[in-house]
PDB file of C-alpha atoms in Angstrom:
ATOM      1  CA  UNK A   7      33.917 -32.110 -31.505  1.00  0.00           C
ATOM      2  CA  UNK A   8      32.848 -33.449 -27.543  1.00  0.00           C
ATOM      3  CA  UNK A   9      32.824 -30.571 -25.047  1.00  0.00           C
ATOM      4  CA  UNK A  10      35.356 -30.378 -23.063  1.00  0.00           C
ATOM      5  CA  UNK A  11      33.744 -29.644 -20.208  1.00  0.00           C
ATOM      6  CA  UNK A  12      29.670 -30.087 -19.585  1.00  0.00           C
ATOM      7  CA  UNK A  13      27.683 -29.016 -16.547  1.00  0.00           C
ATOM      8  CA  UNK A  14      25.953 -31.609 -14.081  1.00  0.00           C
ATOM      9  CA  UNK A  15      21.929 -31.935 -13.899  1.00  0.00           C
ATOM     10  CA  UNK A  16      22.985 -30.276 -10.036  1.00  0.00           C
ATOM     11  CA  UNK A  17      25.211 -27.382 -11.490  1.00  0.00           C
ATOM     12  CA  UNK A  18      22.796 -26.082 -14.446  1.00  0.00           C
ATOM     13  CA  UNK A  19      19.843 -25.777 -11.765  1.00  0.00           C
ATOM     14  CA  UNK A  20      22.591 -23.798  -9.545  1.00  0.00           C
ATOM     15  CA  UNK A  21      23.485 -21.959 -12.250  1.00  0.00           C
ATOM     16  CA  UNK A  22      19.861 -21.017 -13.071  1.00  0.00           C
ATOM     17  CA  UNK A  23      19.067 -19.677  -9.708  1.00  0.00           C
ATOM     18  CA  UNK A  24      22.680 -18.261  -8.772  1.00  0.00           C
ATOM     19  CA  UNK A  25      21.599 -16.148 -12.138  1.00  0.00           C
ATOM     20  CA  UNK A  26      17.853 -15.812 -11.612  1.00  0.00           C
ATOM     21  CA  UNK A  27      18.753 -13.848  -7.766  1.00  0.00           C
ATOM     22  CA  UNK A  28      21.320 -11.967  -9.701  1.00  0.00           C
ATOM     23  CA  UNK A  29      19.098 -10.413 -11.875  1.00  0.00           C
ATOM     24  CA  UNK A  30      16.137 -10.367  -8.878  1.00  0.00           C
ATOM     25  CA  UNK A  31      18.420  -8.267  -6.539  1.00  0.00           C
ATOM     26  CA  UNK A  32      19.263  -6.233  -9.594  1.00  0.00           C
ATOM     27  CA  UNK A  33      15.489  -5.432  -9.831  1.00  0.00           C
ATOM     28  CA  UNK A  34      15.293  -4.550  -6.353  1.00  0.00           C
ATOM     29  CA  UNK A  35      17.983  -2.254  -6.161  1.00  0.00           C
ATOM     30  CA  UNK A  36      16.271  -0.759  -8.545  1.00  0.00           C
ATOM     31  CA  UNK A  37      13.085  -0.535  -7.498  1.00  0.00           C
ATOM     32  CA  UNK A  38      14.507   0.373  -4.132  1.00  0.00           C
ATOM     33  CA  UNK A  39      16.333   3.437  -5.668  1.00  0.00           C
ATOM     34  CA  UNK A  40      15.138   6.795  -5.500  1.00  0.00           C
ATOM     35  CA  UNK A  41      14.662   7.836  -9.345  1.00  0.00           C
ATOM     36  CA  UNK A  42      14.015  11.841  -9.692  1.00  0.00           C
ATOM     37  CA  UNK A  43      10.307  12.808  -9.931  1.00  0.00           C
ATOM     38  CA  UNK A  44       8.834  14.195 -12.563  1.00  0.00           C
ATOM     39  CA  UNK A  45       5.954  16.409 -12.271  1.00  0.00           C
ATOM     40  CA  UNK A  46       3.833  17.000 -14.910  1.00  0.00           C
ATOM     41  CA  UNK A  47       1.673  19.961 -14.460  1.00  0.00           C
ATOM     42  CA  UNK A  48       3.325  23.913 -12.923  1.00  0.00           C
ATOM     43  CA  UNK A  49       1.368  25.496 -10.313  1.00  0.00           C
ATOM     44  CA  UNK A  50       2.232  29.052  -9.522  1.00  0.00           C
ATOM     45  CA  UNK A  51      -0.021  31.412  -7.362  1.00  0.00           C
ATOM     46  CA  UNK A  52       1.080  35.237  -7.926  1.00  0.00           C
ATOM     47  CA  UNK A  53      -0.026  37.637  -4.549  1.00  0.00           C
ATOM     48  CA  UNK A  54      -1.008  40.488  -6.589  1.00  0.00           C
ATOM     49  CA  UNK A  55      -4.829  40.294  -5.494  1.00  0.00           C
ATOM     50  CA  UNK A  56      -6.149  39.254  -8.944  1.00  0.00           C
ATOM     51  CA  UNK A  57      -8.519  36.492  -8.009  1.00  0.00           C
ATOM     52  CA  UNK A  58      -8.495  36.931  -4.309  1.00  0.00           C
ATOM     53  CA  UNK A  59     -10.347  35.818  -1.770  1.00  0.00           C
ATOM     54  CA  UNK A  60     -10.222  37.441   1.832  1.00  0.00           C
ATOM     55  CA  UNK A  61     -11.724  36.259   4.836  1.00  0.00           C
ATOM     56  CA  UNK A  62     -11.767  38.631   7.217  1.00  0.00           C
ATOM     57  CA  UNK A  63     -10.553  42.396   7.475  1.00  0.00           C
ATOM     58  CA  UNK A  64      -7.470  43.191   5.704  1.00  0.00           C
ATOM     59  CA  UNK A  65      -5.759  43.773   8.982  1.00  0.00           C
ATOM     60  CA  UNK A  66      -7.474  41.737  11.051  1.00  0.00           C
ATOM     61  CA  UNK A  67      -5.409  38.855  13.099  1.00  0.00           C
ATOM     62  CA  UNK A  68      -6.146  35.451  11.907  1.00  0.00           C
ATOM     63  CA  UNK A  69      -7.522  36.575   8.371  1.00  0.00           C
ATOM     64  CA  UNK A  70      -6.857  34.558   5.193  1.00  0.00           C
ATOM     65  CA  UNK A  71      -6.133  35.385   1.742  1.00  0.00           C
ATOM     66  CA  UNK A  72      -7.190  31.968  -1.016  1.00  0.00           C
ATOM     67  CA  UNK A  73      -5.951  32.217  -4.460  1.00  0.00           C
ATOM     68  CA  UNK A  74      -6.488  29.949  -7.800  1.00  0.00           C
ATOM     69  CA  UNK A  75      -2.880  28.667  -9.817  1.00  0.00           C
ATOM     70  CA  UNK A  76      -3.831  29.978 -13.637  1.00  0.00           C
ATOM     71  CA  UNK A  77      -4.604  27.191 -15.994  1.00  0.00           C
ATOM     72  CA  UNK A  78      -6.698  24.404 -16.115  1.00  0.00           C
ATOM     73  CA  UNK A  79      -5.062  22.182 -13.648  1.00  0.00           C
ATOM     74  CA  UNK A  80      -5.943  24.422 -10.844  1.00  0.00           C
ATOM     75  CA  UNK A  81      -4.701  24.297  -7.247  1.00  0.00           C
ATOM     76  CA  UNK A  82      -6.554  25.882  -4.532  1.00  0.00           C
ATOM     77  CA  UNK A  83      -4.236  27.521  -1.653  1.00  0.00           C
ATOM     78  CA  UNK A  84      -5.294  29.392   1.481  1.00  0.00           C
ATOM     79  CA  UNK A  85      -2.168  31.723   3.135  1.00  0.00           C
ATOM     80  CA  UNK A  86      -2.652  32.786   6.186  1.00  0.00           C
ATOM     81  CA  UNK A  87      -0.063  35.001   8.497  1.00  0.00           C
ATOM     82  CA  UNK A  88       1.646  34.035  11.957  1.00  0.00           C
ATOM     83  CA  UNK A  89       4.364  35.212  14.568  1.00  0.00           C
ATOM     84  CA  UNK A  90       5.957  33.285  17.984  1.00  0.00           C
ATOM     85  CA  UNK A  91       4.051  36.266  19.892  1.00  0.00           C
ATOM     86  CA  UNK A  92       2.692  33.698  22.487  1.00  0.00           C
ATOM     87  CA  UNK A  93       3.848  34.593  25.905  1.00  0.00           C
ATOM     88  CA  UNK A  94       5.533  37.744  24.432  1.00  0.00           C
ATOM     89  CA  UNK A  95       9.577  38.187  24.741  1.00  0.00           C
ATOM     90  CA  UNK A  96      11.397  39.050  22.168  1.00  0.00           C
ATOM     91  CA  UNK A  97      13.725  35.715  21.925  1.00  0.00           C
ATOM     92  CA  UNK A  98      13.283  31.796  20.247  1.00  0.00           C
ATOM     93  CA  UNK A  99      10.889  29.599  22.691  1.00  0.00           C
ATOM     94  CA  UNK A 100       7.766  31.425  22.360  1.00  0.00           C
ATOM     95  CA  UNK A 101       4.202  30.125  20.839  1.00  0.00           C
ATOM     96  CA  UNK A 102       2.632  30.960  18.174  1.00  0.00           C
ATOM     97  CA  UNK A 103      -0.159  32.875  17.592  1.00  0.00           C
ATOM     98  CA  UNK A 104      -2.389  34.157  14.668  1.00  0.00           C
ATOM     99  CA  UNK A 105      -1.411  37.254  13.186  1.00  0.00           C
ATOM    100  CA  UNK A 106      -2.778  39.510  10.419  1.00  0.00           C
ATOM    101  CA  UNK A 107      -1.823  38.410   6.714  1.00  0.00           C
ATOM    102  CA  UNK A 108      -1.654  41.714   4.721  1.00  0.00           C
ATOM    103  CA  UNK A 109      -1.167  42.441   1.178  1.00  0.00           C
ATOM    104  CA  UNK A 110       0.959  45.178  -0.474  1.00  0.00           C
ATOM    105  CA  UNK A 111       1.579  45.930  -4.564  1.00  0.00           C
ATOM    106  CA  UNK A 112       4.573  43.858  -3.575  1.00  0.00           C
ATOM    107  CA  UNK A 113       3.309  41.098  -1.887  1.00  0.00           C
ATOM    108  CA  UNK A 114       2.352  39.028   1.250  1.00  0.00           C
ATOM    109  CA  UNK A 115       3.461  40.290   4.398  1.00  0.00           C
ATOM    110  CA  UNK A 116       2.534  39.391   8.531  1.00  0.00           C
ATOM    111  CA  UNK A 117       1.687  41.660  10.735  1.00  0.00           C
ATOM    112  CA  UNK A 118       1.889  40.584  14.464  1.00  0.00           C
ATOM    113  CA  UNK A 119      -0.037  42.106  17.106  1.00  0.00           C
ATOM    114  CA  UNK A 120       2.521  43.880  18.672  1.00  0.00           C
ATOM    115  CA  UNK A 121       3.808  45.598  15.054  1.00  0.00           C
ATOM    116  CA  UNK A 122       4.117  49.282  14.281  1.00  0.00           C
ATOM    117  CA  UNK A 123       3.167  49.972  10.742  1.00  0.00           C
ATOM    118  CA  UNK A 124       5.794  53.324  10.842  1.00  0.00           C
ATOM    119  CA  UNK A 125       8.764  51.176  12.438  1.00  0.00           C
ATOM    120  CA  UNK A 126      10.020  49.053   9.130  1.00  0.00           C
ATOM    121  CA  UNK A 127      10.203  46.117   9.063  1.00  0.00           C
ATOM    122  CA  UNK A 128       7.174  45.379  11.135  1.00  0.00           C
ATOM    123  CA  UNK A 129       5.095  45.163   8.032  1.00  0.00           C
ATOM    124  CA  UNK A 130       6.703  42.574   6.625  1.00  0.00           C
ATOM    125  CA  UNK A 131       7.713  38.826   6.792  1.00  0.00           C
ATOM    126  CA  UNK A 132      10.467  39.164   9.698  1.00  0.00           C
ATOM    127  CA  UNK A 133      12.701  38.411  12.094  1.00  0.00           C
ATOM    128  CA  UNK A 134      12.745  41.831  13.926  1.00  0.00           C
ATOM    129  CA  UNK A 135      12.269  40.175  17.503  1.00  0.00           C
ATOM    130  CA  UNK A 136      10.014  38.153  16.912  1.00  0.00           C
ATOM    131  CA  UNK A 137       9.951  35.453  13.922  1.00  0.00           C
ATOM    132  CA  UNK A 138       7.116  35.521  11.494  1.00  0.00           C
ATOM    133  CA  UNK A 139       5.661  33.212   8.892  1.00  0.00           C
ATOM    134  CA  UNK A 140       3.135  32.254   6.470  1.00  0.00           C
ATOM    135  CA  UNK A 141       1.038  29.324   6.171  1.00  0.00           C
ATOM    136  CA  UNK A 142       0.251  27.975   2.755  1.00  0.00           C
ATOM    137  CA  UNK A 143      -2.671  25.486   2.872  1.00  0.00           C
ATOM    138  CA  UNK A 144      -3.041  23.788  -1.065  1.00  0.00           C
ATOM    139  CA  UNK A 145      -6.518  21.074  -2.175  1.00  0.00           C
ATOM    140  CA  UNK A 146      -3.693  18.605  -2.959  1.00  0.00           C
ATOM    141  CA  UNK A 147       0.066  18.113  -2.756  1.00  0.00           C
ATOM    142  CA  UNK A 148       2.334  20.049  -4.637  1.00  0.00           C
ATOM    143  CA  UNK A 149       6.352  19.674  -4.954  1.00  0.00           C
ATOM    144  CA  UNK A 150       7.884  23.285  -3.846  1.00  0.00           C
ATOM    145  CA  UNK A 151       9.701  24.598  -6.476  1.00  0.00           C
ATOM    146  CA  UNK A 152      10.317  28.039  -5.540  1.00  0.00           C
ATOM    147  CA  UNK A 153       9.639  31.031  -3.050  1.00  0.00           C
ATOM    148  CA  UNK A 154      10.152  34.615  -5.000  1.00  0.00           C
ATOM    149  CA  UNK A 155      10.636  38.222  -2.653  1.00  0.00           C
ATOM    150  CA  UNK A 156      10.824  41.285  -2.163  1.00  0.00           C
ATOM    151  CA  UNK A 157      13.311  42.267   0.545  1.00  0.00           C
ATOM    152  CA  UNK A 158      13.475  45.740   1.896  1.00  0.00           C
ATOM    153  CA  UNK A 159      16.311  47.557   4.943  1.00  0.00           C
ATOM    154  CA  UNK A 160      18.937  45.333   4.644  1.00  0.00           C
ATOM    155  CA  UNK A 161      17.704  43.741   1.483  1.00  0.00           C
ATOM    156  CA  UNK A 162      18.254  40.501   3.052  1.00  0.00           C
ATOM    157  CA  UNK A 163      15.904  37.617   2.572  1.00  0.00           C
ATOM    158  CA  UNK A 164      17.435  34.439   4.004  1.00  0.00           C
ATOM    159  CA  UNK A 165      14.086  31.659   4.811  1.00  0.00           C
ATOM    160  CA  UNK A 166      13.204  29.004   6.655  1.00  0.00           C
ATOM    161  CA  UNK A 167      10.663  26.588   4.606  1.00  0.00           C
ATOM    162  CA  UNK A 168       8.851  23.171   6.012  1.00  0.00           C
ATOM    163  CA  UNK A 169       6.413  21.029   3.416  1.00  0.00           C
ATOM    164  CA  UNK A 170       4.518  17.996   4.314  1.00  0.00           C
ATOM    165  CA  UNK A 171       0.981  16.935   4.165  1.00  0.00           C
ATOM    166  CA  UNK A 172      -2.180  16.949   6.861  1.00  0.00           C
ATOM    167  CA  UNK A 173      -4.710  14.624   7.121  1.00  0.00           C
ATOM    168  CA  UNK A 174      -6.972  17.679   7.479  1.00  0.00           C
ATOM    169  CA  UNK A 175      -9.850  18.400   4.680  1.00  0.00           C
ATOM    170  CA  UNK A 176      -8.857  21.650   3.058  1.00  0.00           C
ATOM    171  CA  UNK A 177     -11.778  23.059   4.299  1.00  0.00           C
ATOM    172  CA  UNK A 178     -10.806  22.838   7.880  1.00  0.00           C
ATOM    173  CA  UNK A 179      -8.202  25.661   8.472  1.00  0.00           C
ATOM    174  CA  UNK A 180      -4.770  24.198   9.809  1.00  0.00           C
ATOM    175  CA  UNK A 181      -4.349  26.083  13.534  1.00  0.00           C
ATOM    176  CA  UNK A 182      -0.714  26.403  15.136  1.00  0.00           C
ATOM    177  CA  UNK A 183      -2.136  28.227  18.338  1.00  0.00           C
ATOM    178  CA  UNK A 184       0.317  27.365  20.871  1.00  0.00           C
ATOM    179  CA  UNK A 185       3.003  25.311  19.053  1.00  0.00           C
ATOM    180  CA  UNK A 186       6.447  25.909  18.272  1.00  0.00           C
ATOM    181  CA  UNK A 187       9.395  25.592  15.589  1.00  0.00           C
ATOM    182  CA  UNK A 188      10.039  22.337  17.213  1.00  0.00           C
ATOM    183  CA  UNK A 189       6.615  20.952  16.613  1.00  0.00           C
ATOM    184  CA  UNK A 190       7.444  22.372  12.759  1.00  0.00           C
ATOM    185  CA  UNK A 191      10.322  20.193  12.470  1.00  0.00           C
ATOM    186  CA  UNK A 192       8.295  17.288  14.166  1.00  0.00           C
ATOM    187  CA  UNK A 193       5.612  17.371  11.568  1.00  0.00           C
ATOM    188  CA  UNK A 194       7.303  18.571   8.349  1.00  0.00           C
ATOM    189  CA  UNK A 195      10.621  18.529   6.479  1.00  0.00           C
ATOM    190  CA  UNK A 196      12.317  21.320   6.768  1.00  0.00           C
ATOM    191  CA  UNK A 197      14.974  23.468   4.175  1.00  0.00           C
ATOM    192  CA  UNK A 198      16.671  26.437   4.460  1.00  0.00           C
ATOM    193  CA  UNK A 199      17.871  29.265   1.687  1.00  0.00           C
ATOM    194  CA  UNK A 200      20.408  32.014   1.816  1.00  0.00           C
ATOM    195  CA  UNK A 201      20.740  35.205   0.110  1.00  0.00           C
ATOM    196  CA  UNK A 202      23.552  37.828   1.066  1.00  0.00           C
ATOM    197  CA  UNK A 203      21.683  41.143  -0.142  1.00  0.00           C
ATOM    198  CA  UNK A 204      19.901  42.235  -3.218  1.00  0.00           C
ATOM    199  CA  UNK A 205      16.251  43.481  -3.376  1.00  0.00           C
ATOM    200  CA  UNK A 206      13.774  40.896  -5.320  1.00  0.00           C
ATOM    201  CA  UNK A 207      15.158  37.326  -5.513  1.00  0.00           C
ATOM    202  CA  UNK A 208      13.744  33.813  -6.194  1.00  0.00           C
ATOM    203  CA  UNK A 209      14.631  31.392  -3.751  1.00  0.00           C
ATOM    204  CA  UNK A 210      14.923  27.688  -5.674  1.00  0.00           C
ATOM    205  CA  UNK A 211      14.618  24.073  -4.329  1.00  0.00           C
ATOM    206  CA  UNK A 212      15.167  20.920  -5.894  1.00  0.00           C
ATOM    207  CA  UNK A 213      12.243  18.830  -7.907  1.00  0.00           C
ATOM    208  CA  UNK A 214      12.918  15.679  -6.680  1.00  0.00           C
ATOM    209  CA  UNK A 215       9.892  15.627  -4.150  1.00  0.00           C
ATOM    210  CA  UNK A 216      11.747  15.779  -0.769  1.00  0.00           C
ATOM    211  CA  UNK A 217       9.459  18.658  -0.241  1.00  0.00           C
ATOM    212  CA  UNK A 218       6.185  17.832  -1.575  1.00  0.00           C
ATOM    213  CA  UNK A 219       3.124  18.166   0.651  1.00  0.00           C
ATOM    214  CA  UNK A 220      -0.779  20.418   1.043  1.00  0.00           C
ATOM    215  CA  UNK A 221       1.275  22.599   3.502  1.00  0.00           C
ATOM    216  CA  UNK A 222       4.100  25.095   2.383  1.00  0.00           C
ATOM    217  CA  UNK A 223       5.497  27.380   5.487  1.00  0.00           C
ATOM    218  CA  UNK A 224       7.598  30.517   4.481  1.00  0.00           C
ATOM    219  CA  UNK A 225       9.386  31.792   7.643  1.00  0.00           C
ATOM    220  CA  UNK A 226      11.807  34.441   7.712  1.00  0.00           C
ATOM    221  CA  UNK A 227      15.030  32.681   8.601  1.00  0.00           C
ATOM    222  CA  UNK A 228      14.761  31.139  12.168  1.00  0.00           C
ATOM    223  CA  UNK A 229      18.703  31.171  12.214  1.00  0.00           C
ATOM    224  CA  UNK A 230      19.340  34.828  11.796  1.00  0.00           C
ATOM    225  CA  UNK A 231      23.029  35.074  13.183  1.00  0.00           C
ATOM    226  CA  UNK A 232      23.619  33.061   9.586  1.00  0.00           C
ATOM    227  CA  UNK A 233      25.240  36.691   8.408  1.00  0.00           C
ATOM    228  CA  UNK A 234      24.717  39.011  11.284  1.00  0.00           C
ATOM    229  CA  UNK A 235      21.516  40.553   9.655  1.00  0.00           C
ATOM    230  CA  UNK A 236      18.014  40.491  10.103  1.00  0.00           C
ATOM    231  CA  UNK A 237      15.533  39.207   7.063  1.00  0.00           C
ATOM    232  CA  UNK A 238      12.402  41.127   6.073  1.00  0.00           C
ATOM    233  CA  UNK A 239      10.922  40.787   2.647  1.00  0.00           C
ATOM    234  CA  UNK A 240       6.868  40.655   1.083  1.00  0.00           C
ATOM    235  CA  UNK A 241       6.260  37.286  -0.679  1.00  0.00           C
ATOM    236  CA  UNK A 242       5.615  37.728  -4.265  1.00  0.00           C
ATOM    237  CA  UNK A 243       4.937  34.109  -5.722  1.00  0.00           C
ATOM    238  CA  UNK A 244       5.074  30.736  -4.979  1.00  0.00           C
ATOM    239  CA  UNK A 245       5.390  27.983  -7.276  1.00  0.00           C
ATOM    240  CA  UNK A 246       5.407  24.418  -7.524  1.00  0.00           C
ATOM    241  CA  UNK A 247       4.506  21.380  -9.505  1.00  0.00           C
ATOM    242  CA  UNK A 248       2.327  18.099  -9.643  1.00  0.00           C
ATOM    243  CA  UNK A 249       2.139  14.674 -11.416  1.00  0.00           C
ATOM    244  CA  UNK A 250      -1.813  13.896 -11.632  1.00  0.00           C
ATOM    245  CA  UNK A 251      -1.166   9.979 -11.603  1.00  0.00           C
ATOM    246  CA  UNK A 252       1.510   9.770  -9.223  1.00  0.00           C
ATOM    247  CA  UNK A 253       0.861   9.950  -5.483  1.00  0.00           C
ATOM    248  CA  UNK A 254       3.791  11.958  -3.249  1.00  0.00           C
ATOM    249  CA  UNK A 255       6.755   9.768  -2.791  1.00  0.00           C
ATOM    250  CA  UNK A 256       6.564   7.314  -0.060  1.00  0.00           C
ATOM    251  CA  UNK A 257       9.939   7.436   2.255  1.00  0.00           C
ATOM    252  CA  UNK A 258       8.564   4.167   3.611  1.00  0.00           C
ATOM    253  CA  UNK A 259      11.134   1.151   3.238  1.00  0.00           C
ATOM    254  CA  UNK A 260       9.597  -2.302   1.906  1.00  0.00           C
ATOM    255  CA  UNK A 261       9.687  -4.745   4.608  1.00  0.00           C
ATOM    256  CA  UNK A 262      12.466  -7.329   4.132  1.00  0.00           C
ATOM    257  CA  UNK A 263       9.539 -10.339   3.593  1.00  0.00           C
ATOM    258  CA  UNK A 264       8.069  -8.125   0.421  1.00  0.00           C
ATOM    259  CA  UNK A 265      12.268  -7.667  -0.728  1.00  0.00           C
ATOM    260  CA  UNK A 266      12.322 -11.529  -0.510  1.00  0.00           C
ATOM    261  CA  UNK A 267       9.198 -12.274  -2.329  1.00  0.00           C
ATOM    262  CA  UNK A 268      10.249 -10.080  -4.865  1.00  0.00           C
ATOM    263  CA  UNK A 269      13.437 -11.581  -5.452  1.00  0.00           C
ATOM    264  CA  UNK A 270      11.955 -15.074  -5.645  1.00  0.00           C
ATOM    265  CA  UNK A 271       9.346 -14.196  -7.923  1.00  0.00           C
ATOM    266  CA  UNK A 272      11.730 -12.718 -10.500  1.00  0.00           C
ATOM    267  CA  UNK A 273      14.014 -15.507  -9.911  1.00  0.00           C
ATOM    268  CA  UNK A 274      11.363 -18.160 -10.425  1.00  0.00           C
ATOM    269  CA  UNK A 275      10.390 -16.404 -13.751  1.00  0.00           C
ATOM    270  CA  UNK A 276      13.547 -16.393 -15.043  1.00  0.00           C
ATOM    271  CA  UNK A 277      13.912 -20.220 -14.452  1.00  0.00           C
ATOM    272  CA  UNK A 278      10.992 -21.079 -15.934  1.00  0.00           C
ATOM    273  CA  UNK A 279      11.755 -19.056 -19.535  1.00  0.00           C
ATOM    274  CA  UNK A 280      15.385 -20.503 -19.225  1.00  0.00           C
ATOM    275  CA  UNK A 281      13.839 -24.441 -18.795  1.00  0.00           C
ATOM    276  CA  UNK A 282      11.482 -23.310 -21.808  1.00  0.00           C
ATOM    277  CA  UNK A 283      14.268 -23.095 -24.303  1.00  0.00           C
ATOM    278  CA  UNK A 284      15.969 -26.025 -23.560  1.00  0.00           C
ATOM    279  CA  UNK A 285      13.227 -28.211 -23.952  1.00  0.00           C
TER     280      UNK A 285
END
């Protein structure tokens, strides 16, 4: 039986590249998405003082404390403790300064120079009039996966976190002498976490590599009128995770001239399989 109806030399090569850009801009889109990561290896460093490293005295402002993740896919990180103590008044706007990074059977905690160890919560991570933090310097990029603590007075624990990445060699000590929160947000992304009450708690964040970076900040909640009360808490663990062959994600968006090239390419192979079978 004839066909009824039979496409022109002009409408099959039409046809081939109306189809072949489909299927390119397909591609793209999903090239373009943002697929979860996956992250092969856990990292977890445990502030219990089993493997330890301090530089400096235990007290002393400006120390540091390095640890080793177990395992064989070890990560280095350095913590080291600050406050906003610059220019000292107890309100938002001041600079930072070192501080000392002490450690407890319960964990991490910042001493500021201005603390007194028998006035609670002083020895701990706070926001008792001033705002205190820890820096968390890692040998490579990790994906923050959580933040565990152990709160004390009010038993709250709400925290302000920021990940991103230096260009810095590990072995040259990241120094926040005179910046501020602002300069935080300028340089790294920035979550927060909530907790009404309770005394140890594990504060969670997504694997999708949004915050994946060599620097992890722990802060005790910059916005503390959140529920009225102040935060103080040690820092127990920290934990995160890695993908060996896979650099951090790239929030970079492909030029439009690579999206084109692209979508010719992948429309150009398409033609040439579909001219293949009907020769």
């Amino acid at each position: 039986m004839e066909k009824l109806f039979k496409m022109k030399p002009w409408d099959t090569a039409h046809h081939r590249l109306t189809s072949g850009l489909a299927i390119g801009a397909a591609c793209v889109a999903l090239l373009t998405a943002a697929p979860a990561q996956a992250f092969d290896f856990d990292v977890d460093w445990t502030f219990n003082g089993y493997g330890e490293v301090l530089v400096g005295g235990d007290s002393s402002l400006g120390n540091s404390r390095t640890y080793q993740s177990g395992g064989s896919d070890s990560v280095t990180l350095r913590a080291t403790g600050w406050s906003d103590t610059g220019g000292y008044t107890p309100a938002i706007g001041n600079t930072f300064e070192a501080a000392s990074l002490r450690r407890w059977s319960t964990g991490l905690a910042v001493e500021n120079k201005y603390y007194n160890d028998s006035n609670n919560p002083e020895h701990a991570v706070d926001n008792n009039n001033n705002y205190d933090f820890v820096v968390f310097e890692l040998d490579r990029a990790v994906n923050l996966s959580s933040v565990t603590m152990n709160a004390y007075g009010t038993g709250d624990s709400d925290i302000t976190v920021w990940v991103g990445n230096t260009d810095s060699d590990f072995s040259t000590q990241l120094d926040l002498t005179g910046m501020d929160f602002t300069d935080l947000d300028n340089m790294f992304a920035r979550d927060e976490n909530y907790e009404s009450g309770g005394s140890t708690r594990t504060a969670t964040f997504p694997q999708d590599g949004n915050l994946m970076g060599n620097v992890i900040i722990v802060a005790a909640s910059i916005l503390p009128t959140y529920n009225g009360k102040k935060d103080y808490f040690k820092l127990k663990q920290l934990a995160g995770g890695y993908d060996e062959t896979t650099p951090p994600p790239s929030t970079e968006v492909p030029e439009p001239s690579s999206l084109a090239v692209i979508v010719f390419g992948l429309a150009g192979i398409h033609l040439m399989r579909r001219r293949r079978k009907t020769v």
